[in-house]
């Protein structure tokens, strides 16, 4: 083989060898970019929190690995309609954003995850020692109740919080069942049937739904059909 031909082939080999890592790096960078875009699309634009599907996935994984300490909390911002009606929807958005940011930071600081379920409802999944449940819920309630400023006006959030503890339920109770229990506990706190910090019982968690929804939700009073 002539020397010039061999040199050309070596040059081509070097060029290809140098190009492959660059192409792989570009593909990886593009993959990261797409993942970030998908993650951003799955987050609530007002609070920056993920939605129900992300929460359910985290809850299911924790239920498999740390069931004894797994807690699911549901928090409902009381009086949002009054704020919207009297001060406008911008004030309501400020209130929701503040509650969302606070519960998100609270859950993250404890190694958990918070999500916005929709409207004025939030949830969190995290690991807590059973002896700390009441204390932690009280701390969260106090945090969420801190005043919020909106254009010089002071908004005072009032939040109802309920919880469900995986260890109190059958091993077959999955993520959706835990969320249902926490939602029912929150409703009992909201209607003042139970004190703040109430943890769902099995009966709460397995309360029959009405039209597929927790009793007390809008639409559950309507007749079937």
Coordinates of C-alpha atoms in Angstrom, one line a residue:
X1 CA 0.0 0.0 0.0
X2 CA 1.5 3.4 -1.0
X3 CA 2.5 5.6 1.9
X4 CA 0.2 8.4 0.8
X5 CA -2.8 6.1 0.7
X6 CA -2.0 4.8 4.2
X7 CA -1.8 8.3 5.6
X8 CA -5.2 9.2 4.1
X9 CA -6.8 6.2 5.7
X10 CA -5.2 6.9 9.0
X11 CA -6.5 10.5 8.8
X12 CA -10.0 9.3 8.0
X13 CA -9.9 6.9 10.9
X14 CA -8.8 9.7 13.2
X15 CA -11.5 12.0 12.0
X16 CA -14.2 9.3 12.5
X17 CA -12.8 8.5 15.9
X18 CA -13.0 12.1 16.9
X19 CA -16.4 12.6 15.4
X20 CA -18.2 9.7 17.2
X21 CA -17.7 11.1 20.8
X22 CA -18.9 14.5 19.6
X23 CA -22.0 13.0 18.1
X24 CA -22.7 11.0 21.2
X25 CA -22.2 14.1 23.3
X26 CA -24.7 16.0 21.1
X27 CA -27.2 13.2 21.5
X28 CA -26.8 13.1 25.2
X29 CA -27.2 16.9 25.5
X30 CA -30.3 16.7 23.3
X31 CA -31.7 14.0 25.5
X32 CA -31.1 16.1 28.7
X33 CA -32.7 19.1 27.0
X34 CA -35.8 17.1 26.0
X35 CA -36.1 15.6 29.5
X36 CA -35.9 19.0 31.1
X37 CA -38.6 20.3 28.8
X38 CA -40.8 17.3 29.7
X39 CA -40.2 17.8 33.4
X40 CA -41.1 21.5 33.0
X41 CA -44.2 20.6 31.1
X42 CA -45.3 18.3 34.0
X43 CA -45.0 21.1 36.6
X44 CA -47.7 23.4 37.6
X45 CA -46.8 26.9 36.2
X46 CA -48.2 28.7 39.2
X47 CA -46.4 26.8 42.0
X48 CA -43.7 24.9 40.2
X49 CA -44.9 21.7 41.8
X50 CA -45.4 18.5 39.9
X51 CA -48.9 17.0 39.4
X52 CA -50.8 14.0 40.7
X53 CA -49.0 11.4 38.5
X54 CA -45.6 12.3 39.8
X55 CA -46.8 12.1 43.4
X56 CA -48.5 8.7 42.8
X57 CA -45.3 7.3 41.3
X58 CA -43.2 8.5 44.3
X59 CA -45.8 7.2 46.8
X60 CA -45.8 3.8 45.1
X61 CA -42.0 3.5 45.3
X62 CA -41.9 4.6 48.9
X63 CA -44.6 2.1 49.8
X64 CA -42.5 -0.7 48.4
X65 CA -39.3 0.3 50.2
X66 CA -40.2 2.3 53.4
X67 CA -43.8 1.5 54.1
X68 CA -43.5 1.7 57.9
X69 CA -42.7 5.5 57.8
X70 CA -44.6 6.5 54.7
X71 CA -47.1 9.3 55.2
X72 CA -49.4 11.0 52.6
X73 CA -50.8 14.4 53.4
X74 CA -53.5 16.4 51.7
X75 CA -53.8 20.2 52.3
X76 CA -56.7 22.4 51.2
X77 CA -56.5 26.2 51.2
X78 CA -59.7 27.3 52.8
X79 CA -61.5 30.4 51.7
X80 CA -59.9 30.7 48.2
X81 CA -63.3 31.5 46.6
X82 CA -63.8 34.4 49.1
X83 CA -60.4 35.8 48.2
X84 CA -61.1 35.5 44.5
X85 CA -64.5 37.1 44.9
X86 CA -63.4 40.0 47.1
X87 CA -59.9 40.8 46.0
X88 CA -59.7 39.2 42.5
X89 CA -58.2 36.2 40.9
X90 CA -54.7 37.7 41.0
X91 CA -54.9 37.7 44.8
X92 CA -56.1 34.1 44.7
X93 CA -53.2 33.1 42.5
X94 CA -50.7 34.8 44.9
X95 CA -52.2 32.8 47.8
X96 CA -52.0 29.5 45.9
X97 CA -48.5 30.2 44.8
X98 CA -47.4 31.0 48.3
X99 CA -49.0 27.9 49.8
X100 CA -47.5 25.8 47.0
X101 CA -44.0 27.1 47.4
X102 CA -44.2 26.6 51.2
X103 CA -45.5 23.0 51.2
X104 CA -42.9 22.2 48.4
X105 CA -40.0 23.5 50.5
X106 CA -41.3 21.8 53.6
X107 CA -41.6 18.4 51.9
X108 CA -38.2 18.7 50.2
X109 CA -36.5 19.6 53.4
X110 CA -37.7 16.3 54.8
X111 CA -36.7 14.3 51.7
X112 CA -40.3 14.1 50.4
X113 CA -42.3 15.4 47.5
X114 CA -45.2 17.8 47.3
X115 CA -47.6 18.2 44.4
X116 CA -50.5 20.3 43.4
X117 CA -53.6 18.2 42.9
X118 CA -55.6 21.1 41.3
X119 CA -57.4 24.2 42.4
X120 CA -56.6 24.8 46.1
X121 CA -55.5 21.3 46.9
X122 CA -52.0 20.0 47.5
X123 CA -50.5 16.7 48.7
X124 CA -47.2 15.4 49.9
X125 CA -45.6 12.0 50.3
X126 CA -42.7 11.7 52.7
X127 CA -41.2 9.5 55.4
X128 CA -41.9 10.4 59.0
X129 CA -41.4 8.5 62.3
X130 CA -45.0 7.7 63.6
X131 CA -44.2 9.6 66.8
X132 CA -43.5 12.8 64.8
X133 CA -46.7 12.9 62.7
X134 CA -48.7 15.3 64.8
X135 CA -45.7 17.6 65.5
X136 CA -44.8 17.8 61.8
X137 CA -48.4 18.4 60.7
X138 CA -48.7 21.2 63.3
X139 CA -45.4 22.7 62.0
X140 CA -46.7 22.6 58.4
X141 CA -50.0 24.2 59.4
X142 CA -48.2 27.0 61.1
X143 CA -45.9 27.5 58.1
X144 CA -48.8 27.6 55.6
X145 CA -50.7 30.1 57.8
X146 CA -48.0 32.8 57.7
X147 CA -49.3 36.0 56.1
X148 CA -48.9 36.6 52.4
X149 CA -48.5 40.0 50.9
X150 CA -50.3 40.9 47.7
X151 CA -50.0 44.5 46.4
X152 CA -49.8 45.8 49.9
X153 CA -52.7 43.8 51.2
X154 CA -52.1 41.0 53.7
X155 CA -53.6 37.6 52.9
X156 CA -53.9 35.2 55.8
X157 CA -54.1 31.6 54.5
X158 CA -56.2 29.1 56.4
X159 CA -55.3 25.5 55.5
X160 CA -57.0 22.2 56.5
X161 CA -54.5 19.2 56.6
X162 CA -55.3 15.5 56.8
X163 CA -52.9 12.5 56.7
X164 CA -52.8 8.8 56.0
X165 CA -50.1 6.5 57.3
X166 CA -49.3 3.4 55.2
X167 CA -48.4 1.4 58.3
X168 CA -52.0 1.8 59.5
X169 CA -53.5 0.2 56.4
X170 CA -53.4 -3.2 54.8
X171 CA -50.3 -4.0 52.7
X172 CA -52.5 -4.1 49.6
X173 CA -53.4 -0.4 50.0
X174 CA -51.6 1.4 47.2
X175 CA -50.8 5.0 46.4
X176 CA -54.3 5.9 45.3
X177 CA -55.8 4.4 48.5
X178 CA -53.4 6.3 50.7
X179 CA -54.2 9.6 48.9
X180 CA -57.9 8.8 49.3
X181 CA -57.4 8.3 53.0
X182 CA -55.5 11.5 53.4
X183 CA -58.2 13.4 51.4
X184 CA -60.9 12.0 53.7
X185 CA -58.9 12.9 56.8
X186 CA -58.5 16.5 55.4
X187 CA -62.3 16.7 54.8
X188 CA -63.0 15.7 58.3
X189 CA -60.7 18.4 59.6
X190 CA -62.2 20.9 57.2
X191 CA -65.7 20.2 58.4
X192 CA -64.5 20.2 62.0
X193 CA -65.4 16.6 62.6
X194 CA -61.8 16.0 63.6
X195 CA -59.0 18.1 65.0
X196 CA -56.1 19.4 63.0
X197 CA -53.4 16.7 62.6
X198 CA -56.0 13.9 62.2
X199 CA -54.7 10.7 60.6
X200 CA -57.1 8.6 58.5
X201 CA -58.3 5.3 59.9
X202 CA -59.0 2.2 57.7
X203 CA -62.7 3.2 57.7
X204 CA -61.8 6.7 56.3
X205 CA -59.5 5.2 53.7
X206 CA -62.2 2.7 52.5
X207 CA -65.1 5.1 52.6
X208 CA -67.3 4.3 49.5
X209 CA -67.1 6.9 46.8
X210 CA -70.0 8.8 45.4
X211 CA -69.9 8.9 41.6
X212 CA -66.2 8.0 41.9
X213 CA -65.5 10.9 44.2
X214 CA -65.0 11.4 47.9
X215 CA -68.2 12.3 49.8
X216 CA -68.4 16.1 50.2
X217 CA -66.8 17.0 46.8
X218 CA -68.8 19.0 44.3
X219 CA -71.1 16.8 42.3
X220 CA -71.5 14.0 44.8
X221 CA -75.0 15.1 45.7
X222 CA -76.2 14.6 42.1
X223 CA -78.3 11.5 41.3
X224 CA -76.8 8.8 39.3
X225 CA -77.8 8.6 35.6

